[in-house]
mmCIF file of C-alpha atoms in Angstrom:
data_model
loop_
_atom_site.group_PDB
_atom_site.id
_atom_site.type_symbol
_atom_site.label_atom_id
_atom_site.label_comp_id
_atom_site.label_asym_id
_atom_site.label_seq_id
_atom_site.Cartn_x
_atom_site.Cartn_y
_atom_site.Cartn_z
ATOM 1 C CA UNK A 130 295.442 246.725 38.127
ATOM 2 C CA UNK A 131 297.038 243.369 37.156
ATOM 3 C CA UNK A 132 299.757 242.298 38.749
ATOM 4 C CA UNK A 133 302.407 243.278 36.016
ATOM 5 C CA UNK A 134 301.130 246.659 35.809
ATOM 6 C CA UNK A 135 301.427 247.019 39.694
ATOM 7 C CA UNK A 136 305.388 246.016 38.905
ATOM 8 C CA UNK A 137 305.851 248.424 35.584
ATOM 9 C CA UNK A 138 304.293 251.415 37.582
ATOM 10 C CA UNK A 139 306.586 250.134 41.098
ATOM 11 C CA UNK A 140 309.499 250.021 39.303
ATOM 12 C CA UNK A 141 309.121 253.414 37.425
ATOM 13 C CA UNK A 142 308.258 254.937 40.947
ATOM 14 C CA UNK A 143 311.729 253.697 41.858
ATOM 15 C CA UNK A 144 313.282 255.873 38.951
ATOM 16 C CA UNK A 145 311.042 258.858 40.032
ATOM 17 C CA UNK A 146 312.911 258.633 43.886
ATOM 18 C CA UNK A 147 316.113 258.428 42.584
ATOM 19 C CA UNK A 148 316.606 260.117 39.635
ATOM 20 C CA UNK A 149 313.046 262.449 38.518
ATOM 21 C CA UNK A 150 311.216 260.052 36.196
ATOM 22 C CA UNK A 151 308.029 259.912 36.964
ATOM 23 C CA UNK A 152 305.734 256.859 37.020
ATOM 24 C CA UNK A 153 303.012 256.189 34.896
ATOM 25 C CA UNK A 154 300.149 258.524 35.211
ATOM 26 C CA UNK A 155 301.829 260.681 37.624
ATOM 27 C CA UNK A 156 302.590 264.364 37.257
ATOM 28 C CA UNK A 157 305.715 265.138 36.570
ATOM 29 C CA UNK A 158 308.550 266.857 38.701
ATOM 30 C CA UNK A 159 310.124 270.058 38.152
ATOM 31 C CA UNK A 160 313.595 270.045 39.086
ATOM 32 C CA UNK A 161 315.552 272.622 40.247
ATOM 33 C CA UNK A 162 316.034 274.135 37.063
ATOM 34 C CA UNK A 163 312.452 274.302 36.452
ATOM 35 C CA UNK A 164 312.277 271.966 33.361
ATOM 36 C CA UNK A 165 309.410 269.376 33.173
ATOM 37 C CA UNK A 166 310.456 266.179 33.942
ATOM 38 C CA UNK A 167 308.777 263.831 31.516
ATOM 39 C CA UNK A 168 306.262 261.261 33.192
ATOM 40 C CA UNK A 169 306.887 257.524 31.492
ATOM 41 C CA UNK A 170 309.927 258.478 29.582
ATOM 42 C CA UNK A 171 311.672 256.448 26.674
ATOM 43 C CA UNK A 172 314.764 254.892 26.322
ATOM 44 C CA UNK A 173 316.085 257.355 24.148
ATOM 45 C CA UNK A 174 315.242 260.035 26.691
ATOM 46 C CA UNK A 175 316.542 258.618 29.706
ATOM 47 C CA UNK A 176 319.931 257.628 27.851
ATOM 48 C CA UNK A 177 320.377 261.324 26.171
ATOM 49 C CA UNK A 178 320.308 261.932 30.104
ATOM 50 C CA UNK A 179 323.515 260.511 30.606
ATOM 51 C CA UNK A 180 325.415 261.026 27.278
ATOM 52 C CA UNK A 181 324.689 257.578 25.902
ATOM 53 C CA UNK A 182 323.052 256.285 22.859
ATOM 54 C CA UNK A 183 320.016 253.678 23.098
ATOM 55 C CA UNK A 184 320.065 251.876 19.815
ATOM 56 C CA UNK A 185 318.384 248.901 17.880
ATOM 57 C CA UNK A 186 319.111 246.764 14.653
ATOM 58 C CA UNK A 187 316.478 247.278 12.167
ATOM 59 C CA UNK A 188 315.260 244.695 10.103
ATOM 60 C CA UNK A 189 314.573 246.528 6.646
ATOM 61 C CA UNK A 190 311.383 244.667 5.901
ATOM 62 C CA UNK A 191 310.044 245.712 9.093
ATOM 63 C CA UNK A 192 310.171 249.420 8.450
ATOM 64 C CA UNK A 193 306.296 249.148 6.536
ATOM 65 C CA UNK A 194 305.154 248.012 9.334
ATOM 66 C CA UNK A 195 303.694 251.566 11.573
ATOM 67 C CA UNK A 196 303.764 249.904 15.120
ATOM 68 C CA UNK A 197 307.673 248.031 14.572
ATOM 69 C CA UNK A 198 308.802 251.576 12.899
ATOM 70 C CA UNK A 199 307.168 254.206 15.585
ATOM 71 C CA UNK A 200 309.041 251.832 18.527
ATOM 72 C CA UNK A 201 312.232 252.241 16.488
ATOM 73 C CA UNK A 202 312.288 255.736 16.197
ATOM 74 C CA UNK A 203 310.301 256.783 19.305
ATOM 75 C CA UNK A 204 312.550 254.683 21.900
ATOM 76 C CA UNK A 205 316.155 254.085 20.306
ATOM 77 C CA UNK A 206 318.687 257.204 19.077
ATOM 78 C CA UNK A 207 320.763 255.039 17.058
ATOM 79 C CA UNK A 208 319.826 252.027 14.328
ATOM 80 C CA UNK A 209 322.320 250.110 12.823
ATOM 81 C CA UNK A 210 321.087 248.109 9.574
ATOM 82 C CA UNK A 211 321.062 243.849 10.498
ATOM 83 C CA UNK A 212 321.847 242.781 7.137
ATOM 84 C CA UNK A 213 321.023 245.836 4.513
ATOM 85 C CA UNK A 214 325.076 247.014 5.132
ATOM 86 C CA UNK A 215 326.641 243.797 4.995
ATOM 87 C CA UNK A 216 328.991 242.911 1.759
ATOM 88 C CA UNK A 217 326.311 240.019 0.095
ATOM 89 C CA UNK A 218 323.384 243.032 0.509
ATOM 90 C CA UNK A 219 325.333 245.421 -1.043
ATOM 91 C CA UNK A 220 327.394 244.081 -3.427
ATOM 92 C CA UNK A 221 325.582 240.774 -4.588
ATOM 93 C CA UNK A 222 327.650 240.875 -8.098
ATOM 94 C CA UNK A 223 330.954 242.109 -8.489
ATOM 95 C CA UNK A 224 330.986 245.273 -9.550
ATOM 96 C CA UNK A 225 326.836 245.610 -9.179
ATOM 97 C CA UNK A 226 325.682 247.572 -5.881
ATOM 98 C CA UNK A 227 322.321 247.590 -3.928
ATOM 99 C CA UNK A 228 322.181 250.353 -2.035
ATOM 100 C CA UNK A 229 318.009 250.335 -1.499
ATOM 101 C CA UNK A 230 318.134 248.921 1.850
ATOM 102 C CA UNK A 231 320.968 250.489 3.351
ATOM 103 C CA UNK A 232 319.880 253.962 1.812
ATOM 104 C CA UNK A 233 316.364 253.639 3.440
ATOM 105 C CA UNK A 234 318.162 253.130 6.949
ATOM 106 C CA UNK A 235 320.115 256.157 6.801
ATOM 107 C CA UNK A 236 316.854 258.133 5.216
ATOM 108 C CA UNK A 237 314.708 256.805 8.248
ATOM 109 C CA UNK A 238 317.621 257.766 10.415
ATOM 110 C CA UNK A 239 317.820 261.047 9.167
ATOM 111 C CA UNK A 240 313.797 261.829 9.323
ATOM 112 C CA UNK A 241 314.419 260.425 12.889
ATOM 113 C CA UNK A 242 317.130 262.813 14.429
ATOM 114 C CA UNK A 243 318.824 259.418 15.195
ATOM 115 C CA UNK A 244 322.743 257.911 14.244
ATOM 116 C CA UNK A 245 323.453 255.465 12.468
ATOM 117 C CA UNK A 246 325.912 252.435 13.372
ATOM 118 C CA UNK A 247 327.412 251.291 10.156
ATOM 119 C CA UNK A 248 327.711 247.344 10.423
ATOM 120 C CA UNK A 249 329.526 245.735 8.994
ATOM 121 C CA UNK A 250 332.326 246.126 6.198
ATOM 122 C CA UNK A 251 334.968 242.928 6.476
ATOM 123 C CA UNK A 252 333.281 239.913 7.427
ATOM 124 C CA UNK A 253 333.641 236.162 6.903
ATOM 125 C CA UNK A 254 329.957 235.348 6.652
ATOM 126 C CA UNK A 255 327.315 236.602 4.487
ATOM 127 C CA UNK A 256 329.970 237.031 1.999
ATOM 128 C CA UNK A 257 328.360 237.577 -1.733
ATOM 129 C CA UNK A 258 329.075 234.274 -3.362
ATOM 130 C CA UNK A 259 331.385 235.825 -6.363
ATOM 131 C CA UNK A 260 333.616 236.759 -3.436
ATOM 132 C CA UNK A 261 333.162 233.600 -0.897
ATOM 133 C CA UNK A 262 333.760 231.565 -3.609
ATOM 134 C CA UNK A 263 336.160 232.810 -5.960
ATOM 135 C CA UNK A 264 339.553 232.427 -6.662
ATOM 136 C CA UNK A 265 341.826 235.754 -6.224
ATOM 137 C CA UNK A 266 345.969 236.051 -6.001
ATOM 138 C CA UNK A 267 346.928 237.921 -1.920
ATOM 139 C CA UNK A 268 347.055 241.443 -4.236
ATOM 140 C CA UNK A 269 343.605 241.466 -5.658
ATOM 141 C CA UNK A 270 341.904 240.111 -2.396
ATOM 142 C CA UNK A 271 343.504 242.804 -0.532
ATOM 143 C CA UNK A 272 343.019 245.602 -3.422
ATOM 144 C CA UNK A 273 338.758 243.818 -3.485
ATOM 145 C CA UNK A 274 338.553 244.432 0.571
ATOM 146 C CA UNK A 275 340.021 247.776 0.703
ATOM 147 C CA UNK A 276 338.136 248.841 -2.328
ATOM 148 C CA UNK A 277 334.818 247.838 -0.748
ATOM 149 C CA UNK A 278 335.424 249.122 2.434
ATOM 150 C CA UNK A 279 336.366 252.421 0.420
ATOM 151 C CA UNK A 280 333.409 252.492 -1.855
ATOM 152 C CA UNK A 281 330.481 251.972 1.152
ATOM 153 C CA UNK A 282 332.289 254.084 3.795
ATOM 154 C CA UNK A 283 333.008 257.040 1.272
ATOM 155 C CA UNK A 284 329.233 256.591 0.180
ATOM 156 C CA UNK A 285 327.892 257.169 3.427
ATOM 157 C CA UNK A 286 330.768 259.633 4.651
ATOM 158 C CA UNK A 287 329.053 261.849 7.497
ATOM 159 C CA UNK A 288 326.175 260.140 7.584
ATOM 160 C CA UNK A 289 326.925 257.168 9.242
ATOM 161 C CA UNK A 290 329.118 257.691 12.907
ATOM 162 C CA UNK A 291 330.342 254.769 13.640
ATOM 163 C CA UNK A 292 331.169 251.669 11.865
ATOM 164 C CA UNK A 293 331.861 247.662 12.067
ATOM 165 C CA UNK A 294 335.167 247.975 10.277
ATOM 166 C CA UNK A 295 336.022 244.400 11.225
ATOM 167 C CA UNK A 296 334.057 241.663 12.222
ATOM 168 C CA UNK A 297 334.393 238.306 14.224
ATOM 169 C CA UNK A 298 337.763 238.058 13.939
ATOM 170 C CA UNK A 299 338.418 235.396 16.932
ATOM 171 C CA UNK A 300 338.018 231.927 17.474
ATOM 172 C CA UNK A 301 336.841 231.100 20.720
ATOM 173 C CA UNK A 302 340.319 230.005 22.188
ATOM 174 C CA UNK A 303 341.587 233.859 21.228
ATOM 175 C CA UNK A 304 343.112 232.534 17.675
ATOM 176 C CA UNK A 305 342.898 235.192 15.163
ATOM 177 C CA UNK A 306 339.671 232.938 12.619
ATOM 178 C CA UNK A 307 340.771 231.477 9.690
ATOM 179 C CA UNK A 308 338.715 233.550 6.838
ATOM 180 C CA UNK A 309 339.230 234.252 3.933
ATOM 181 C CA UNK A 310 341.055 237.170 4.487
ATOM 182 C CA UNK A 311 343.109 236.050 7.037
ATOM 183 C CA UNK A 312 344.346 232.775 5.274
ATOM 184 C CA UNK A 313 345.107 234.917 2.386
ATOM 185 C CA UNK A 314 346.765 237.872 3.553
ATOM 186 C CA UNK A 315 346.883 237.450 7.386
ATOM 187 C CA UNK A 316 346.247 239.805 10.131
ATOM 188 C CA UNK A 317 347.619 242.396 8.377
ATOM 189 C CA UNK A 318 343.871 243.057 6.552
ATOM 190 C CA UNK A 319 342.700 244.255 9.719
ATOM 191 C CA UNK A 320 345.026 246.971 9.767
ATOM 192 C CA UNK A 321 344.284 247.803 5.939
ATOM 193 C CA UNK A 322 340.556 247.289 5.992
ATOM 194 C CA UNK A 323 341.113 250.251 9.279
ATOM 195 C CA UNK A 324 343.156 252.351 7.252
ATOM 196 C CA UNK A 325 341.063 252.088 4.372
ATOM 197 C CA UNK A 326 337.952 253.079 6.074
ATOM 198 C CA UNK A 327 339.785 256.157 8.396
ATOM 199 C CA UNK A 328 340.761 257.751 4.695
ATOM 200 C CA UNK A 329 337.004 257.237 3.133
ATOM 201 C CA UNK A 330 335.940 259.232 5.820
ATOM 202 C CA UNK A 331 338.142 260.921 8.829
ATOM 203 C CA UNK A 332 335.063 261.981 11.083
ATOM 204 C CA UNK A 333 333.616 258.052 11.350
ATOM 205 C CA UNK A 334 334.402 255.948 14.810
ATOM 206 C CA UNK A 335 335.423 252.878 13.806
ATOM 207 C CA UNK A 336 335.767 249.282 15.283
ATOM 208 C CA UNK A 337 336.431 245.673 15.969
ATOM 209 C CA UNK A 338 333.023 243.989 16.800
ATOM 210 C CA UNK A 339 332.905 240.483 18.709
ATOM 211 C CA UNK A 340 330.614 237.867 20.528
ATOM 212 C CA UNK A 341 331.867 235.770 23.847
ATOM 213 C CA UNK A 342 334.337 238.490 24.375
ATOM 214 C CA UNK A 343 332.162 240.415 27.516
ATOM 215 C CA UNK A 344 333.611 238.544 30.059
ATOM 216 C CA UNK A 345 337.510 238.023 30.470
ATOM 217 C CA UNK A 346 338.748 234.478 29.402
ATOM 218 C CA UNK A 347 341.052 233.448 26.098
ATOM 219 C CA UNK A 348 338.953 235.257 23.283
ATOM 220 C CA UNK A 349 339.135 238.367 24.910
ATOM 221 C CA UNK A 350 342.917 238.112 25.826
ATOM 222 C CA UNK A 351 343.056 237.259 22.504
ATOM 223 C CA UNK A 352 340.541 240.452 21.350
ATOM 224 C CA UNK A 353 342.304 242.747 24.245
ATOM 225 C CA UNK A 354 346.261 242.045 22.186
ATOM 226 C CA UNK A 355 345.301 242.530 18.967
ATOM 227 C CA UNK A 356 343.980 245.909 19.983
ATOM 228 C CA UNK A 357 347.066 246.509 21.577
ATOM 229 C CA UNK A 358 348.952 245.478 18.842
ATOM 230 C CA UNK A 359 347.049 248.021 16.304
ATOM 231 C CA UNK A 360 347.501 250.881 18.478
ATOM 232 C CA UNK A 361 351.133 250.324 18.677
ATOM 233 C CA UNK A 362 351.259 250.276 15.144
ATOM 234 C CA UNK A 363 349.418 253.196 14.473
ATOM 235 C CA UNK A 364 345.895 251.986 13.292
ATOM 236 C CA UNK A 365 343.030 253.896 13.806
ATOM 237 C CA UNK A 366 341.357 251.971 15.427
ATOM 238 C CA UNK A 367 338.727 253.637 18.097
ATOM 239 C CA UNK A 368 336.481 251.236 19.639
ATOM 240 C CA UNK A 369 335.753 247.946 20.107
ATOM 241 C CA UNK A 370 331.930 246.099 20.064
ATOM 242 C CA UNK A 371 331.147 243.454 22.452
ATOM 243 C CA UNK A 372 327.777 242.023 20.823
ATOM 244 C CA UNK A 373 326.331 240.621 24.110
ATOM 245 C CA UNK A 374 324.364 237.712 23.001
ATOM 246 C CA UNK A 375 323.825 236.789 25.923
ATOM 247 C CA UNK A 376 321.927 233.516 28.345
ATOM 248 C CA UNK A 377 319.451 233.921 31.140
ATOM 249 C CA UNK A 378 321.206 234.431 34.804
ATOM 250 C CA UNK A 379 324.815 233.605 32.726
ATOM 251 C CA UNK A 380 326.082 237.115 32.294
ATOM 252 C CA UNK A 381 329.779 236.875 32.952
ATOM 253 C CA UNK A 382 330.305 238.299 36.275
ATOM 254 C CA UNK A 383 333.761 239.701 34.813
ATOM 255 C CA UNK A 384 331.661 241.878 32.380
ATOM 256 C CA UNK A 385 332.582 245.057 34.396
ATOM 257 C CA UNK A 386 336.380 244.424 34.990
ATOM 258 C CA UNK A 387 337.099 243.135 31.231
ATOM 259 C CA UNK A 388 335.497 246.606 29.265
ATOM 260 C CA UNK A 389 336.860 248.399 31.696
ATOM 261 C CA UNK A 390 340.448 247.508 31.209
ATOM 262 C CA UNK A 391 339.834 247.968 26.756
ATOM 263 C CA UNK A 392 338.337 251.619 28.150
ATOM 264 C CA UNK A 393 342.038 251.876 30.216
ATOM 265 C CA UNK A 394 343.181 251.536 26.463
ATOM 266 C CA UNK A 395 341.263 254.837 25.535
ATOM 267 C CA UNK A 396 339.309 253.323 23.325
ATOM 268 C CA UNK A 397 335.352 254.037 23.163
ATOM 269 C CA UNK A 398 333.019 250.499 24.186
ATOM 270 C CA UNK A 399 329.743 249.742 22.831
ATOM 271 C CA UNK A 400 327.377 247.207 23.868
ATOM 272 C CA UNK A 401 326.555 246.393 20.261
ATOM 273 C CA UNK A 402 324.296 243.925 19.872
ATOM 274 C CA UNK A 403 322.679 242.855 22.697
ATOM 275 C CA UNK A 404 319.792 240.661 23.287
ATOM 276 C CA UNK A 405 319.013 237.722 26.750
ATOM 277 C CA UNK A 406 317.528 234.666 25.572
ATOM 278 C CA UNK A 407 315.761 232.060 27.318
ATOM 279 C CA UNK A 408 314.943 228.498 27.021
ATOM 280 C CA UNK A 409 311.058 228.720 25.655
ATOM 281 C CA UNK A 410 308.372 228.881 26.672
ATOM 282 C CA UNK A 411 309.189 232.138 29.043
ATOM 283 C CA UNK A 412 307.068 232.081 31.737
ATOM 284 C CA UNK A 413 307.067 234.687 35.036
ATOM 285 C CA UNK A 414 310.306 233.983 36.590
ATOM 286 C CA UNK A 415 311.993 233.975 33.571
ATOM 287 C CA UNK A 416 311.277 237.218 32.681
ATOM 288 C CA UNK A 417 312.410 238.910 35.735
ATOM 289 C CA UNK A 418 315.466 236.765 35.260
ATOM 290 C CA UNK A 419 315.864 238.263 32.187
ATOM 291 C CA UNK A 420 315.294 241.789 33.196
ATOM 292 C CA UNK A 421 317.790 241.818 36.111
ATOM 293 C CA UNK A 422 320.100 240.759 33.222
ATOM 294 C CA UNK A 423 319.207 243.605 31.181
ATOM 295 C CA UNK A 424 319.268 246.046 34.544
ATOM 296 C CA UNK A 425 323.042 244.925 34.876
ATOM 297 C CA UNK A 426 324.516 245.351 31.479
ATOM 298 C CA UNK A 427 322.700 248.878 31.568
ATOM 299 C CA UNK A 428 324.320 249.481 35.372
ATOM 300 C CA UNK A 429 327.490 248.131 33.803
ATOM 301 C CA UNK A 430 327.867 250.530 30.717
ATOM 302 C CA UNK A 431 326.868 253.902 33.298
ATOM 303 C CA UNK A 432 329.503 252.881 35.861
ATOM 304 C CA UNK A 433 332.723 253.132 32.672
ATOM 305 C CA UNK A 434 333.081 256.629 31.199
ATOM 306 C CA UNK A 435 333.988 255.328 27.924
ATOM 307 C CA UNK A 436 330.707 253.334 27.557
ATOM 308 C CA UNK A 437 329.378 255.471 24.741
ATOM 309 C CA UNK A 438 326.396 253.630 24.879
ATOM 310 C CA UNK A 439 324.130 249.886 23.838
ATOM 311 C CA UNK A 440 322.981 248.686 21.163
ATOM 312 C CA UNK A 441 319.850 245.715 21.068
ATOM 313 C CA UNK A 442 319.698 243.045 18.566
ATOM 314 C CA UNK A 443 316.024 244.190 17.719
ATOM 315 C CA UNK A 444 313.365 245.177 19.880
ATOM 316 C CA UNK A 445 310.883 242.704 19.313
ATOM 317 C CA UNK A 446 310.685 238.747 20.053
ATOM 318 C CA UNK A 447 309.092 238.440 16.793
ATOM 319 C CA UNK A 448 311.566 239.189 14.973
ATOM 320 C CA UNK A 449 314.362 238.082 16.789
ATOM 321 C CA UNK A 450 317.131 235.577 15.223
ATOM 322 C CA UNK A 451 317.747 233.664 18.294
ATOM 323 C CA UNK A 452 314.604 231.109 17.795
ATOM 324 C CA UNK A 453 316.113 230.098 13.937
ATOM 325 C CA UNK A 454 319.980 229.973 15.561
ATOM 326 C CA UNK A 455 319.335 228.660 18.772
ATOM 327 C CA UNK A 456 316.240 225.788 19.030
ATOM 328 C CA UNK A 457 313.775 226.067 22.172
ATOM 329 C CA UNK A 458 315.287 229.712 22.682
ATOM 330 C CA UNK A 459 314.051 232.928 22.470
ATOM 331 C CA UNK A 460 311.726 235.693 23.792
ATOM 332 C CA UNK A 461 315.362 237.148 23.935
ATOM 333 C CA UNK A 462 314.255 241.101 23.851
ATOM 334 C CA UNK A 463 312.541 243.956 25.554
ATOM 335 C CA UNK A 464 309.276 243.768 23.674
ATOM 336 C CA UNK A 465 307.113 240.533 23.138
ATOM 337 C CA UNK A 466 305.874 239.296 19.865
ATOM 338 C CA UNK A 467 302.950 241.500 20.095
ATOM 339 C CA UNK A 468 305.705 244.641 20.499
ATOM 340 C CA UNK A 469 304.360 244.985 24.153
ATOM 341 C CA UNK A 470 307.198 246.052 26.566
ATOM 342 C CA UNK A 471 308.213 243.135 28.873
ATOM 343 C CA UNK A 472 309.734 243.675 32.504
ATOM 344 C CA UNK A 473 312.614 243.880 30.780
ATOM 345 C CA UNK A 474 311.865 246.997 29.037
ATOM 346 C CA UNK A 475 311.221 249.111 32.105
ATOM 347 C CA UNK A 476 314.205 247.612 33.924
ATOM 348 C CA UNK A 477 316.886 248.260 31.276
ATOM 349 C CA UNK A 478 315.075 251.641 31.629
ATOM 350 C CA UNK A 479 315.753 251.972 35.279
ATOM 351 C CA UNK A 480 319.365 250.844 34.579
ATOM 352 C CA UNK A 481 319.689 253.424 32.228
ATOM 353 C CA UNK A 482 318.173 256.201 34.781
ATOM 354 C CA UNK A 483 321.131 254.622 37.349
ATOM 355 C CA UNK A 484 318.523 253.394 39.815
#
């Protein structure tokens, strides 16, 4: 046995003490109840334990490929598309929608018994290029966003649960971005592009999605009031994303006290994009850096109630956008570039489990 089996199969015996999962080719328990306690469970299974999704971007090019698309269905219970769903895939001419990739999510989804996390409808990046750069009076950008956000919510009304209604909103000193939208019509679209997507469909969870906002500092005071201000105005607003991109051994040590007090808000928090990347080439004690990291912001979303669950920014290091983004980083997910599981993998696990 090498030695990283000898650690997979330890730390799975950990689960099996505290919480019934049983290790690697072990039998397993029978609870009290009598039900059969699967032996080497997924990520999906151990998070339907506790209520929570386990979900994963998928990359739509990926889906042909039988060893990246059994992973995504077999271990996650929620996808959310990485780029088929945002405005430039969809709507790459005025007017003119592609709904191919986005439609083949959902489908796969569907075949899949899993949700689907709709991301994301008012963005200032990956804008289509009619829209980025054209020219359009405060009335018609507004009528153009709430129209879009009308069109693709209304298209996949009870189909997808939960969207991205808004976007990377902040600067990084808490100052509401200067987009398009918010130049033009300012922080009022928020509000609209909310209402707009609560009437296309009434049974969709919807939120504000952001990066550097896990920990508490000036973005997410900045985040934490505007959320306030919505709900005092009435704006259906009923989550908020904190994507988690997040550095080796530098997860915010407020990470805990910071969702907790947007939960105190009664609003529903998602981990929604998370991934821990590493300067490159990873080697041994990286990795188990890396997994403690991924053991805590699993520990951290089971000790809040409102935690609905986390989402990972892809599953696979081969895919990952961190290396193109981020020079001499990567190996930022649970599964290496050969889609093996890394200690990562079976320590978000035990996080999950609660052990």
């Amino acid at each position: 046995m090498s030695l990283r089996s000898a650690a997979l199969v330890a730390s799975a015996t950990m689960a099996t003490l505290a919480f019934g999962l049983a290790a690697p080719g072990q039998a397993a328990e029978h609870p009290a109840g009598g039900a059969a306690v699967k032996a080497n469970p997924t990520l999906r299974e151990v998070a339907d334990r506790t209520g929570r999704f386990i979900g994963t971007a998928i990359n739509d090019g990926r889906l042909g490929d039988a060893t990246y698309a059994n992973i995504a269905k077999t271990e996650f219970s929620s996808v959310t598309a990485e780029n088929a769903m945002k405005w430039g895939s969809v709507e790459p001419n005025r007017g003119q929608f592609n709904w191919a990739a986005a439609d083949r999510l959902v489908s796969f989804a569907q075949s899949n018994n899993q949700k689907v996390y709709g991301h994301t409808l008012v963005w200032h990046s990956q804008m289509p290029n009619w829209l980025a750069n054209g020219s359009f009076s405060n009335a018609e950008l507004r009528t153009i966003m709430t129209d879009h956000v009308t069109t693709q919510v209304s298209r996949y009304k009870g189909k997808v649960q939960r969207w991205d209604v808004v976007n990377e909103a902040f600067n990084e000193d808490g100052s509401l971005r200067q987009s398009k939208f918010q130049q033009q019509l300012g922080e009022s679209y928020i509000a609209d592009a909310f209402r707009a997507a609560r009437a296309a469909d009434p049974g969709a969870k919807l939120f504000i999605n952001d990066y550097n906002t896990e920990g508490t500092g000036a973005k997410s005071n900045g985040l934490y009031n505007l959320v306030q201000r919505l709900k005092s105005q009435g704006v259906p607003i009923d989550g908020v994303g904190f994507q988690s991109h997040l550095i080796v051994n530098q997860v915010p040590s407020t990470v805990k006290a910071n969702l907790q007090r947007f939960a105190d808000l009664g609003l529903e928090i998602v981990v929604s994009e998370l991934d821990i990347r590493m300067a490159t080439p990873a080697d041994s004690t990286k990795l188990q850096q890396q997994a403690a990291n991924y053991k805590t912001v699993a520990q951290t979303c089971l000790a809040i109630s409102r935690c609905a669950g986390i989402t990972v920014w892809g599953f696979g290091d081969r895919d990952s956008w961190v290396p193109g983004t981020f020079p001499g980083q990567g190996a930022a997910n649970l599964y290496d570039n050969n889609y093996q599981p890394k200690p990562a993998y079976t320590a978000f696990r035990d996080g999950l489990a609660g052990s």
